[in-house]
Amino acid sequence: MQDELIIEHRRRSRRFFMQLGTAGVLAMRSHPLFATDDAESASLESVIAGMETWLTQQDKFRDVSRGNPLPHQLPEEKKKAVGLTRETWGLEVVSDEDNPTRLRKPLTVADGTALDFNTLVELGKTHAVRFAKVMSCLNLGCPLGTGIWEGVPLRTVLWMTQPVKDLRRVFYYGYHNDDAKQMFRSSLSVNRILEDPAGLPPVILCYKLNGQWLTPERGGPVRMVVPEAYGFKSIKWLSHVVLSNIAHANDTYAEQNNDVDSPIKTFCSFFPAGTSCRANAPIPLTGWAQIGLAGLSKVQIWVQNRSETLPEGDPYFKTAPWQDAEILGPPQDLGPPQEWGGGLPGGKIDNPTLGFDPDGRPIEWPMRLTKAHWAILHPGLPAGEYTIRCRTIDQNQMAQPMPRPFRKSGHASIQSLRMTVE
Ligand SMILES: Nc1nc2c(c(=O)[nH]1)N[C@H]1C(S)=C(S)[C@@H](COP(=O)(O)O)O[C@H]1N2
Ligand SMILES: [Mo]
């Protein structure tokens, strides 16, 4: 995983420093990130074209799935038996026995009315949507991967059950080895399913990622994908959707002290490069940013000499002399269409994909709910010990980690690195 990141990052950073001209190339040569790279000059373009990029291949996502055994590692025969193959999958959409919703047509295995995979894909022919999203865990400081997720809006299937009244909450879970203790449940207000907040894609029953069938490891045959939410809302190996009249969230993740209504936050991180550099020589600094629901307007860095004291009464360093870094442009500015990466068939963003124009160009950049890369060429520092920090400013002009500085609302801390200049 770290190697993949390094390759992707090196490729993008290299292009950035090339754009800066000779100074940038010199800086790049002295940068630890590029030290192992010999085929630098002539074959640069071809190396760039061949490398992994903005989107993550399905099998390169970081996996934090639970289950013993892990559902995606069950033998094929067992997967067939429990509905974890496209041929045998079935989704029940039923009323909550404890807090019933009145609905006319529940979808159940017993009645033979459960939604099967072919019917879902058939619905997709007229209803499917695609959108880009970073999968990110509320508790982790590094996104798990970015993809183009495709599926049928959950509301399309919800309406098939003909709900009449007493419907406030929808909760859902997946295959969990038929062991109640292993159930991992998530929930949404019915409103979020029926109506999309301005500019957000719908909640989907997802069966494709980057143009390919969703793999068992990513939650296939079908997982929920909730665009603006952390990963725990996007339940894998989905088997049950329960329509309920409870008025509150009942997510498994709430039991672990998490704020289960918190949308994905904006934050950034340095790319792990060397921790020492030469005195008075340009220092290239690079990294990635996760772009939360509040958007991204700036990435900033602050280089602090360790002999200086920290600003007083300013725990979030709001008064520090932050400097703006450059947010790198969309991948198609960097070269041919396969620059998007992720194993997209034909290397292109299909039309239609929400957030992209018919030619597959992003309508806005940086794009909310995805990732961006950034870079800055620091002119150089005298010898000494330093702490370098990076932070983001969202589109509401809120600097990280505000406005919700609580770790359990989603990771958004200011990252810091120690650096020695000698
Ligand atoms: N059925 C099920 N779905 C699940 C989980 C789980 O343990 N079981 N983990 C969730 C959490 S906490 C995260 S962060 C994401 C991770 O998605 P990924 O493995 O595709 O990266 O899956 C979510 N969906
Ligand atoms: Mo998670």
Tab-separated table of C-alpha atoms and ligand atoms in Angstrom:
chain	number	residue	atom	x	y	z
A	1	MET	CA	0.000	0.000	0.000
A	2	GLN	CA	2.699	2.447	0.988
A	3	ASP	CA	4.621	1.508	-2.185
A	4	GLU	CA	1.579	2.251	-4.323
A	5	LEU	CA	1.243	5.609	-2.660
A	6	ILE	CA	4.875	6.351	-3.258
A	7	ILE	CA	4.614	5.517	-6.958
A	8	GLU	CA	1.495	7.583	-7.425
A	9	HIS	CA	2.846	10.429	-5.463
A	10	ARG	CA	6.220	10.437	-7.135
A	11	ARG	CA	4.560	10.563	-10.541
A	12	ARG	CA	2.374	13.509	-9.651
A	13	SER	CA	5.001	15.409	-7.756
A	14	ARG	CA	7.463	14.924	-10.576
A	15	ARG	CA	5.103	16.611	-13.012
A	16	PHE	CA	4.590	19.466	-10.619
A	17	PHE	CA	8.308	20.102	-10.234
A	18	MET	CA	8.830	19.816	-13.996
A	19	GLN	CA	6.336	22.643	-14.385
A	20	LEU	CA	8.508	24.799	-12.166
A	21	GLY	CA	11.330	24.553	-14.721
A	22	THR	CA	15.020	24.058	-13.989
A	23	ALA	CA	14.800	25.025	-10.337
A	24	GLY	CA	12.094	22.452	-9.861
A	25	VAL	CA	14.049	19.721	-11.609
A	26	LEU	CA	17.085	20.441	-9.479
A	27	ALA	CA	14.958	20.397	-6.365
A	28	MET	CA	13.451	17.146	-7.466
A	29	ARG	CA	16.868	15.541	-7.993
A	30	SER	CA	17.805	16.349	-4.422
A	31	HIS	CA	14.522	15.062	-3.038
A	32	PRO	CA	14.546	11.663	-1.297
A	33	LEU	CA	11.306	10.710	-3.024
A	34	PHE	CA	13.110	10.548	-6.357
A	35	ALA	CA	16.456	9.238	-5.164
A	36	THR	CA	15.799	5.663	-6.287
A	37	ASP	CA	14.513	6.723	-9.683
A	38	ASP	CA	17.032	6.278	-12.495
A	39	ALA	CA	14.881	6.418	-15.653
A	40	GLU	CA	14.212	10.052	-15.025
A	41	SER	CA	14.688	12.156	-18.130
A	42	ALA	CA	13.934	10.610	-21.540
A	43	SER	CA	11.368	8.011	-20.560
A	44	LEU	CA	9.648	10.313	-18.104
A	45	GLU	CA	6.464	10.674	-20.105
A	46	SER	CA	6.027	6.959	-20.693
A	47	VAL	CA	6.681	6.202	-17.043
A	48	ILE	CA	4.094	8.805	-16.107
A	49	ALA	CA	1.537	7.338	-18.517
A	50	GLY	CA	1.879	3.840	-17.085
A	51	MET	CA	1.380	4.586	-13.429
A	52	GLU	CA	-1.413	4.323	-10.926
A	53	THR	CA	-3.214	7.569	-10.220
A	54	TRP	CA	-6.225	9.407	-8.803
A	55	LEU	CA	-8.455	6.323	-8.747
A	56	THR	CA	-7.480	3.219	-6.818
A	57	GLN	CA	-7.644	-0.264	-8.332
A	58	GLN	CA	-10.243	-2.373	-6.500
A	59	ASP	CA	-7.648	-4.797	-5.204
A	60	LYS	CA	-5.408	-1.977	-3.990
A	61	PHE	CA	-7.909	-0.482	-1.535
A	62	ARG	CA	-6.965	-0.801	2.075
A	63	ASP	CA	-9.233	-3.355	3.692
A	64	VAL	CA	-10.581	-2.897	7.201
A	65	SER	CA	-13.421	-5.434	6.990
A	66	ARG	CA	-14.592	-7.295	10.032
A	67	GLY	CA	-15.778	-10.885	10.352
A	68	ASN	CA	-14.433	-14.216	11.480
A	69	PRO	CA	-14.042	-15.724	8.973
A	70	LEU	CA	-13.959	-12.681	6.677
A	71	PRO	CA	-16.977	-13.050	4.370
A	72	HIS	CA	-14.908	-12.336	1.262
A	73	GLN	CA	-12.514	-15.149	2.129
A	74	LEU	CA	-15.159	-17.871	2.405
A	75	PRO	CA	-14.718	-20.767	-0.049
A	76	GLU	CA	-16.668	-20.372	-3.299
A	77	GLU	CA	-19.166	-23.122	-2.360
A	78	LYS	CA	-19.949	-21.436	0.928
A	79	LYS	CA	-20.288	-18.067	-0.796
A	80	LYS	CA	-22.843	-19.605	-3.136
A	81	ALA	CA	-24.744	-21.132	-0.247
A	82	VAL	CA	-25.005	-17.867	1.693
A	83	GLY	CA	-25.815	-15.577	-1.241
A	84	LEU	CA	-22.422	-13.962	-1.683
A	85	THR	CA	-22.188	-14.578	-5.428
A	86	ARG	CA	-23.959	-12.660	-8.200
A	87	GLU	CA	-25.948	-15.818	-9.051
A	88	THR	CA	-27.180	-16.404	-5.502
A	89	TRP	CA	-27.411	-12.915	-4.017
A	90	GLY	CA	-30.769	-11.725	-2.720
A	91	LEU	CA	-31.764	-8.587	-0.810
A	92	GLU	CA	-34.599	-8.553	1.708
A	93	VAL	CA	-36.353	-5.238	2.309
A	94	VAL	CA	-38.692	-5.655	5.261
A	95	SER	CA	-40.416	-3.841	8.108
A	96	ASP	CA	-38.750	-3.620	11.524
A	97	GLU	CA	-40.620	-6.021	13.822
A	98	ASP	CA	-40.011	-3.869	16.894
A	99	ASN	CA	-40.880	-0.512	15.335
A	100	PRO	CA	-42.909	-1.446	12.305
A	101	THR	CA	-43.332	0.555	9.146
A	102	ARG	CA	-46.502	-0.164	7.237
A	103	LEU	CA	-45.591	-1.382	3.758
A	104	ARG	CA	-47.611	-3.244	1.202
A	105	LYS	CA	-44.955	-5.283	-0.556
A	106	PRO	CA	-41.986	-6.377	1.531
A	107	LEU	CA	-39.265	-8.127	-0.439
A	108	THR	CA	-38.514	-11.443	1.259
A	109	VAL	CA	-36.699	-14.671	0.533
A	110	ALA	CA	-39.621	-16.675	1.946
A	111	ASP	CA	-42.075	-15.191	-0.579
A	112	GLY	CA	-39.601	-15.445	-3.416
A	113	THR	CA	-39.773	-11.643	-3.760
A	114	ALA	CA	-36.246	-10.781	-2.539
A	115	LEU	CA	-34.389	-8.581	-5.022
A	116	ASP	CA	-31.933	-10.660	-7.042
A	117	PHE	CA	-28.805	-9.476	-8.790
A	118	ASN	CA	-30.181	-9.646	-12.331
A	119	THR	CA	-33.195	-7.572	-11.382
A	120	LEU	CA	-30.916	-4.992	-9.752
A	121	VAL	CA	-28.736	-4.760	-12.866
A	122	GLU	CA	-31.874	-4.567	-15.029
A	123	LEU	CA	-33.082	-1.644	-12.899
A	124	GLY	CA	-29.640	-0.165	-13.406
A	125	LYS	CA	-30.229	0.078	-17.164
A	126	THR	CA	-32.650	2.922	-16.528
A	127	HIS	CA	-31.709	4.097	-13.023
A	128	ALA	CA	-27.983	3.547	-12.421
A	129	VAL	CA	-25.759	6.431	-11.373
A	130	ARG	CA	-21.990	6.715	-11.096
A	131	PHE	CA	-19.927	9.078	-8.989
A	132	ALA	CA	-16.412	9.457	-7.608
A	133	LYS	CA	-15.868	8.979	-3.902
A	134	VAL	CA	-13.032	8.392	-1.519
A	135	MET	CA	-13.692	5.522	0.890
A	136	SER	CA	-12.421	6.683	4.217
A	137	CYS	CA	-12.653	5.365	7.756
A	138	LEU	CA	-13.746	7.839	10.432
A	139	ASN	CA	-10.945	6.637	12.660
A	140	LEU	CA	-8.034	6.541	10.218
A	141	GLY	CA	-5.622	9.235	9.098
A	142	CYS	CA	-5.348	7.880	5.555
A	143	PRO	CA	-8.123	7.254	3.016
A	144	LEU	CA	-8.657	3.609	1.962
A	145	GLY	CA	-9.002	4.322	-1.759
A	146	THR	CA	-10.881	6.371	-4.351
A	147	GLY	CA	-13.249	4.933	-6.931
A	148	ILE	CA	-16.079	5.524	-9.348
A	149	TRP	CA	-18.971	3.774	-7.603
A	150	GLU	CA	-21.964	2.650	-9.650
A	151	GLY	CA	-25.370	1.351	-8.672
A	152	VAL	CA	-29.106	1.855	-8.368
A	153	PRO	CA	-30.432	4.523	-5.995
A	154	LEU	CA	-31.711	2.826	-2.853
A	155	ARG	CA	-34.957	4.837	-3.109
A	156	THR	CA	-35.844	3.026	-6.354
A	157	VAL	CA	-35.905	-0.277	-4.462
A	158	LEU	CA	-37.436	1.269	-1.344
A	159	TRP	CA	-40.455	2.449	-3.391
A	160	MET	CA	-40.935	-1.098	-4.719
A	161	THR	CA	-42.030	-2.110	-1.195
A	162	GLN	CA	-44.834	0.487	-1.270
A	163	PRO	CA	-44.359	1.980	2.186
A	164	VAL	CA	-47.497	3.672	3.480
A	165	LYS	CA	-46.608	5.190	6.856
A	166	ASP	CA	-44.480	5.083	9.999
A	167	LEU	CA	-41.197	5.204	8.146
A	168	ARG	CA	-38.455	7.340	9.699
A	169	ARG	CA	-35.262	5.313	9.843
A	170	VAL	CA	-33.760	2.775	7.467
A	171	PHE	CA	-31.152	0.408	8.803
A	172	TYR	CA	-29.226	-2.232	6.950
A	173	TYR	CA	-26.633	-4.933	7.373
A	174	GLY	CA	-24.792	-7.589	5.447
A	175	TYR	CA	-23.800	-11.206	5.718
A	176	HIS	CA	-22.154	-11.808	9.099
A	177	ASN	CA	-21.584	-15.559	9.378
A	178	ASP	CA	-25.070	-16.013	10.854
A	179	ASP	CA	-23.676	-14.789	14.149
A	180	ALA	CA	-25.567	-11.922	15.803
A	181	LYS	CA	-22.404	-10.745	17.539
A	182	GLN	CA	-20.728	-10.202	14.165
A	183	MET	CA	-23.516	-8.086	12.701
A	184	PHE	CA	-22.288	-4.686	11.500
A	185	ARG	CA	-25.280	-2.426	11.015
A	186	SER	CA	-25.631	1.115	9.770
A	187	SER	CA	-28.582	3.453	9.348
A	188	LEU	CA	-29.896	6.577	7.634
A	189	SER	CA	-32.891	8.816	8.000
A	190	VAL	CA	-35.431	7.903	5.339
A	191	ASN	CA	-35.167	11.460	4.074
A	192	ARG	CA	-31.509	11.031	3.076
A	193	ILE	CA	-32.525	8.087	0.913
A	194	LEU	CA	-35.497	9.757	-0.737
A	195	GLU	CA	-34.018	13.226	-1.287
A	196	ASP	CA	-30.437	14.222	-2.090
A	197	PRO	CA	-29.018	17.384	-0.524
A	198	ALA	CA	-28.035	19.871	-3.245
A	199	GLY	CA	-25.031	18.689	-5.199
A	200	LEU	CA	-24.845	15.226	-3.643
A	201	PRO	CA	-25.354	11.920	-5.450
A	202	PRO	CA	-27.966	9.477	-4.140
A	203	VAL	CA	-27.339	6.624	-1.712
A	204	ILE	CA	-26.868	3.587	-3.946
A	205	LEU	CA	-27.007	-0.187	-3.982
A	206	CYS	CA	-23.562	-0.472	-5.535
A	207	TYR	CA	-22.455	-3.369	-7.753
A	208	LYS	CA	-19.665	-1.824	-9.828
A	209	LEU	CA	-16.458	-0.042	-8.903
A	210	ASN	CA	-14.305	1.628	-11.558
A	211	GLY	CA	-16.411	-0.013	-14.265
A	212	GLN	CA	-15.949	-3.592	-12.986
A	213	TRP	CA	-18.157	-5.832	-10.860
A	214	LEU	CA	-17.638	-5.087	-7.209
A	215	THR	CA	-15.208	-7.711	-5.877
A	216	PRO	CA	-15.971	-9.803	-2.763
A	217	GLU	CA	-13.239	-7.927	-0.888
A	218	ARG	CA	-14.853	-4.557	-1.641
A	219	GLY	CA	-18.219	-5.871	-0.450
A	220	GLY	CA	-19.612	-7.575	-3.565
A	221	PRO	CA	-21.929	-8.688	-4.968
A	222	VAL	CA	-23.640	-5.565	-3.584
A	223	ARG	CA	-22.767	-2.979	-0.962
A	224	MET	CA	-24.422	0.210	0.150
A	225	VAL	CA	-22.536	3.378	-0.787
A	226	VAL	CA	-23.420	6.631	1.005
A	227	PRO	CA	-21.623	9.436	-0.871
A	228	GLU	CA	-20.864	11.956	1.879
A	229	ALA	CA	-20.418	9.496	4.731
A	230	TYR	CA	-17.490	7.677	6.248
A	231	GLY	CA	-16.971	4.033	5.346
A	232	PHE	CA	-19.059	2.599	8.172
A	233	LYS	CA	-22.278	3.722	6.420
A	234	SER	CA	-21.308	1.800	3.289
A	235	ILE	CA	-22.196	-1.722	4.400
A	236	LYS	CA	-20.568	-4.560	2.500
A	237	TRP	CA	-22.062	-7.939	1.456
A	238	LEU	CA	-25.453	-6.273	1.855
A	239	SER	CA	-28.315	-8.676	2.605
A	240	HIS	CA	-31.005	-6.799	4.586
A	241	VAL	CA	-32.613	-3.380	4.502
A	242	VAL	CA	-35.046	-2.783	7.376
A	243	LEU	CA	-37.640	-0.016	7.262
A	244	SER	CA	-38.313	1.260	10.739
A	245	ASN	CA	-40.177	3.842	12.726
A	246	ILE	CA	-37.396	4.465	15.242
A	247	ALA	CA	-36.406	8.129	15.306
A	248	HIS	CA	-32.679	7.770	15.894
A	249	ALA	CA	-29.528	6.206	14.516
A	250	ASN	CA	-28.819	2.637	15.586
A	251	ASP	CA	-25.457	2.059	13.918
A	252	THR	CA	-23.046	-0.519	15.294
A	253	TYR	CA	-20.360	2.162	15.017
A	254	ALA	CA	-22.198	4.295	17.618
A	255	GLU	CA	-21.301	1.644	20.195
A	256	GLN	CA	-17.647	2.568	19.648
A	257	ASN	CA	-18.146	6.208	20.657
A	258	ASN	CA	-18.249	7.493	17.067
A	259	ASP	CA	-20.308	10.473	15.887
A	260	VAL	CA	-22.355	8.523	13.354
A	261	ASP	CA	-23.868	11.552	11.624
A	262	SER	CA	-20.553	13.185	10.817
A	263	PRO	CA	-19.807	13.611	7.105
A	264	ILE	CA	-16.339	13.125	5.625
A	265	LYS	CA	-13.968	15.860	6.743
A	266	THR	CA	-11.355	17.810	4.866
A	267	PHE	CA	-7.750	17.247	5.913
A	268	CYS	CA	-4.330	16.750	4.402
A	269	SER	CA	-1.119	14.937	4.996
A	270	PHE	CA	2.458	15.107	3.855
A	271	PHE	CA	3.738	12.389	1.724
A	272	PRO	CA	6.304	10.488	3.776
A	273	ALA	CA	9.618	11.614	2.294
A	274	GLY	CA	13.015	11.917	3.901
A	275	THR	CA	13.311	13.773	7.183
A	276	SER	CA	16.575	15.524	6.419
A	277	CYS	CA	17.606	17.992	3.725
A	278	ARG	CA	20.496	20.196	2.727
A	279	ALA	CA	20.770	23.755	4.063
A	280	ASN	CA	19.766	26.643	1.794
A	281	ALA	CA	18.590	24.347	-1.016
A	282	PRO	CA	14.985	24.273	-2.256
A	283	ILE	CA	12.843	21.770	-0.377
A	284	PRO	CA	10.009	20.162	-2.310
A	285	LEU	CA	7.096	19.291	-0.049
A	286	THR	CA	4.194	17.239	-1.308
A	287	GLY	CA	1.137	15.456	-0.027
A	288	TRP	CA	-2.484	14.527	-0.508
A	289	ALA	CA	-5.726	16.019	0.760
A	290	GLN	CA	-9.034	14.361	1.485
A	291	ILE	CA	-11.843	16.669	0.408
A	292	GLY	CA	-14.786	16.413	2.746
A	293	LEU	CA	-18.346	17.617	2.408
A	294	ALA	CA	-17.194	21.164	3.237
A	295	GLY	CA	-14.881	21.237	0.189
A	296	LEU	CA	-11.271	22.353	-0.077
A	297	SER	CA	-10.066	25.875	-0.767
A	298	LYS	CA	-6.461	25.738	0.426
A	299	VAL	CA	-3.669	23.480	1.545
A	300	GLN	CA	-1.124	25.274	3.696
A	301	ILE	CA	2.183	24.492	5.326
A	302	TRP	CA	4.014	26.017	8.246
A	303	VAL	CA	7.706	25.548	8.848
A	304	GLN	CA	8.627	26.166	12.450
A	305	ASN	CA	12.118	26.264	13.862
A	306	ARG	CA	12.031	23.992	16.896
A	307	SER	CA	13.858	26.575	18.994
A	308	GLU	CA	10.864	28.918	18.645
A	309	THR	CA	8.051	28.612	21.148
A	310	LEU	CA	4.569	27.720	19.973
A	311	PRO	CA	1.996	30.513	19.784
A	312	GLU	CA	0.306	30.842	23.156
A	313	GLY	CA	-3.402	30.146	23.706
A	314	ASP	CA	-3.692	28.898	20.124
A	315	PRO	CA	-4.080	25.113	20.230
A	316	TYR	CA	-5.003	24.924	16.538
A	317	PHE	CA	-2.163	27.233	15.394
A	318	LYS	CA	-4.559	29.695	13.772
A	319	THR	CA	-2.109	32.569	14.178
A	320	ALA	CA	0.927	30.741	12.752
A	321	PRO	CA	2.506	32.020	9.493
A	322	TRP	CA	0.911	29.442	7.191
A	323	GLN	CA	1.915	29.459	3.513
A	324	ASP	CA	-0.276	28.315	0.620
A	325	ALA	CA	0.740	25.200	-1.311
A	326	GLU	CA	-0.404	24.412	-4.838
A	327	ILE	CA	-3.310	22.026	-5.301
A	328	LEU	CA	-2.466	19.922	-8.361
A	329	GLY	CA	-4.943	19.912	-11.234
A	330	PRO	CA	-7.127	17.058	-12.458
A	331	PRO	CA	-5.317	14.057	-13.927
A	332	GLN	CA	-6.267	14.848	-17.509
A	333	ASP	CA	-4.130	17.993	-17.250
A	334	LEU	CA	-1.225	15.656	-16.665
A	335	GLY	CA	-1.515	13.546	-19.795
A	336	PRO	CA	-3.600	10.939	-21.590
A	337	PRO	CA	-6.956	9.724	-20.253
A	338	GLN	CA	-5.544	6.613	-18.592
A	339	GLU	CA	-4.079	9.050	-16.109
A	340	TRP	CA	-7.224	8.551	-14.022
A	341	GLY	CA	-5.997	5.062	-13.174
A	342	GLY	CA	-8.009	2.602	-11.115
A	343	GLY	CA	-8.288	0.127	-13.998
A	344	LEU	CA	-11.142	2.017	-15.695
A	345	PRO	CA	-12.094	0.191	-18.905
A	346	GLY	CA	-10.659	2.303	-21.738
A	347	GLY	CA	-9.066	4.577	-19.173
A	348	LYS	CA	-12.006	6.969	-19.453
A	349	ILE	CA	-14.629	8.310	-17.086
A	350	ASP	CA	-17.868	7.009	-18.635
A	351	ASN	CA	-20.677	9.321	-19.629
A	352	PRO	CA	-22.799	10.013	-17.648
A	353	THR	CA	-20.893	10.185	-14.363
A	354	LEU	CA	-22.088	12.705	-11.786
A	355	GLY	CA	-19.573	15.529	-11.391
A	356	PHE	CA	-18.053	14.994	-14.870
A	357	ASP	CA	-18.983	16.474	-18.248
A	358	PRO	CA	-19.814	14.235	-21.245
A	359	ASP	CA	-16.115	14.168	-22.215
A	360	GLY	CA	-15.184	12.860	-18.777
A	361	ARG	CA	-13.752	16.132	-17.473
A	362	PRO	CA	-14.465	17.095	-13.884
A	363	ILE	CA	-16.940	19.964	-13.600
A	364	GLU	CA	-15.261	21.275	-10.446
A	365	TRP	CA	-11.748	20.836	-9.127
A	366	PRO	CA	-10.786	19.901	-6.516
A	367	MET	CA	-13.811	17.623	-6.340
A	368	ARG	CA	-15.694	17.192	-3.087
A	369	LEU	CA	-15.673	13.742	-1.478
A	370	THR	CA	-12.537	12.712	-3.354
A	371	LYS	CA	-8.802	13.309	-3.030
A	372	ALA	CA	-6.341	15.832	-4.446
A	373	HIS	CA	-2.560	16.125	-4.454
A	374	TRP	CA	-0.572	19.203	-3.554
A	375	ALA	CA	2.983	20.443	-3.648
A	376	ILE	CA	5.096	23.402	-2.668
A	377	LEU	CA	8.706	24.236	-3.318
A	378	HIS	CA	10.100	25.801	-0.173
A	379	PRO	CA	13.036	28.092	-1.085
A	380	GLY	CA	15.321	26.612	1.550
A	381	LEU	CA	16.235	26.877	5.220
A	382	PRO	CA	19.357	27.443	7.297
A	383	ALA	CA	20.696	24.411	9.145
A	384	GLY	CA	18.586	23.526	12.157
A	385	GLU	CA	15.800	21.395	13.558
A	386	TYR	CA	12.312	22.108	12.268
A	387	THR	CA	8.724	20.982	12.580
A	388	ILE	CA	6.709	21.227	9.379
A	389	ARG	CA	2.961	21.115	9.537
A	390	CYS	CA	0.217	20.984	6.932
A	391	ARG	CA	-3.459	21.819	7.151
A	392	THR	CA	-6.439	22.448	4.889
A	393	ILE	CA	-8.941	25.287	4.700
A	394	ASP	CA	-12.389	24.222	3.602
A	395	GLN	CA	-14.743	26.168	1.364
A	396	ASN	CA	-16.369	27.756	4.387
A	397	GLN	CA	-12.924	29.190	5.210
A	398	MET	CA	-12.672	26.928	8.251
A	399	ALA	CA	-9.134	25.856	8.988
A	400	GLN	CA	-8.533	22.294	10.070
A	401	PRO	CA	-9.337	20.785	12.566
A	402	MET	CA	-12.347	23.095	13.002
A	403	PRO	CA	-15.322	23.288	12.976
A	404	ARG	CA	-15.553	19.880	14.663
A	405	PRO	CA	-12.199	19.252	16.319
A	406	PHE	CA	-13.320	16.001	17.930
A	407	ARG	CA	-11.511	12.949	16.766
A	408	LYS	CA	-14.649	10.813	16.942
A	409	SER	CA	-16.353	13.076	14.388
A	410	GLY	CA	-13.720	11.967	11.890
A	411	HIS	CA	-9.974	12.335	11.672
A	412	ALA	CA	-8.965	15.922	10.812
A	413	SER	CA	-5.826	16.698	12.730
A	414	ILE	CA	-3.011	18.954	11.569
A	415	GLN	CA	-0.154	16.723	10.548
A	416	SER	CA	3.364	17.478	11.673
A	417	LEU	CA	6.762	16.113	10.718
A	418	ARG	CA	10.183	16.679	12.206
A	419	MET	CA	12.820	17.729	9.755
A	420	THR	CA	16.556	18.201	10.089
A	421	VAL	CA	18.316	20.658	7.793
A	422	GLU	CA	22.078	20.173	7.688
B	1	LIG	N1	-20.575	-5.763	6.385
B	1	LIG	C1	-19.636	-4.866	6.728
B	1	LIG	N2	-19.558	-3.710	6.042
B	1	LIG	C2	-18.616	-2.789	6.369
B	1	LIG	C3	-17.720	-3.016	7.438
B	1	LIG	C4	-17.829	-4.243	8.132
B	1	LIG	O1	-17.056	-4.524	9.059
B	1	LIG	N3	-18.774	-5.143	7.736
B	1	LIG	N4	-16.777	-2.042	7.773
B	1	LIG	C5	-17.133	-0.663	7.403
B	1	LIG	C6	-16.077	0.289	7.643
B	1	LIG	S1	-15.842	0.773	9.267
B	1	LIG	C7	-15.357	0.846	6.624
B	1	LIG	S2	-14.225	2.081	6.936
B	1	LIG	C8	-15.574	0.426	5.212
B	1	LIG	C9	-14.288	0.038	4.513
B	1	LIG	O2	-14.523	-0.219	3.168
B	1	LIG	P1	-13.463	-0.953	2.253
B	1	LIG	O3	-13.036	-2.226	2.945
B	1	LIG	O4	-14.100	-1.198	0.938
B	1	LIG	O5	-12.269	-0.053	2.102
B	1	LIG	O6	-16.472	-0.680	5.109
B	1	LIG	C10	-17.598	-0.590	5.971
B	1	LIG	N5	-18.544	-1.629	5.652
B	2	MO	MO	-14.232	2.306	9.353
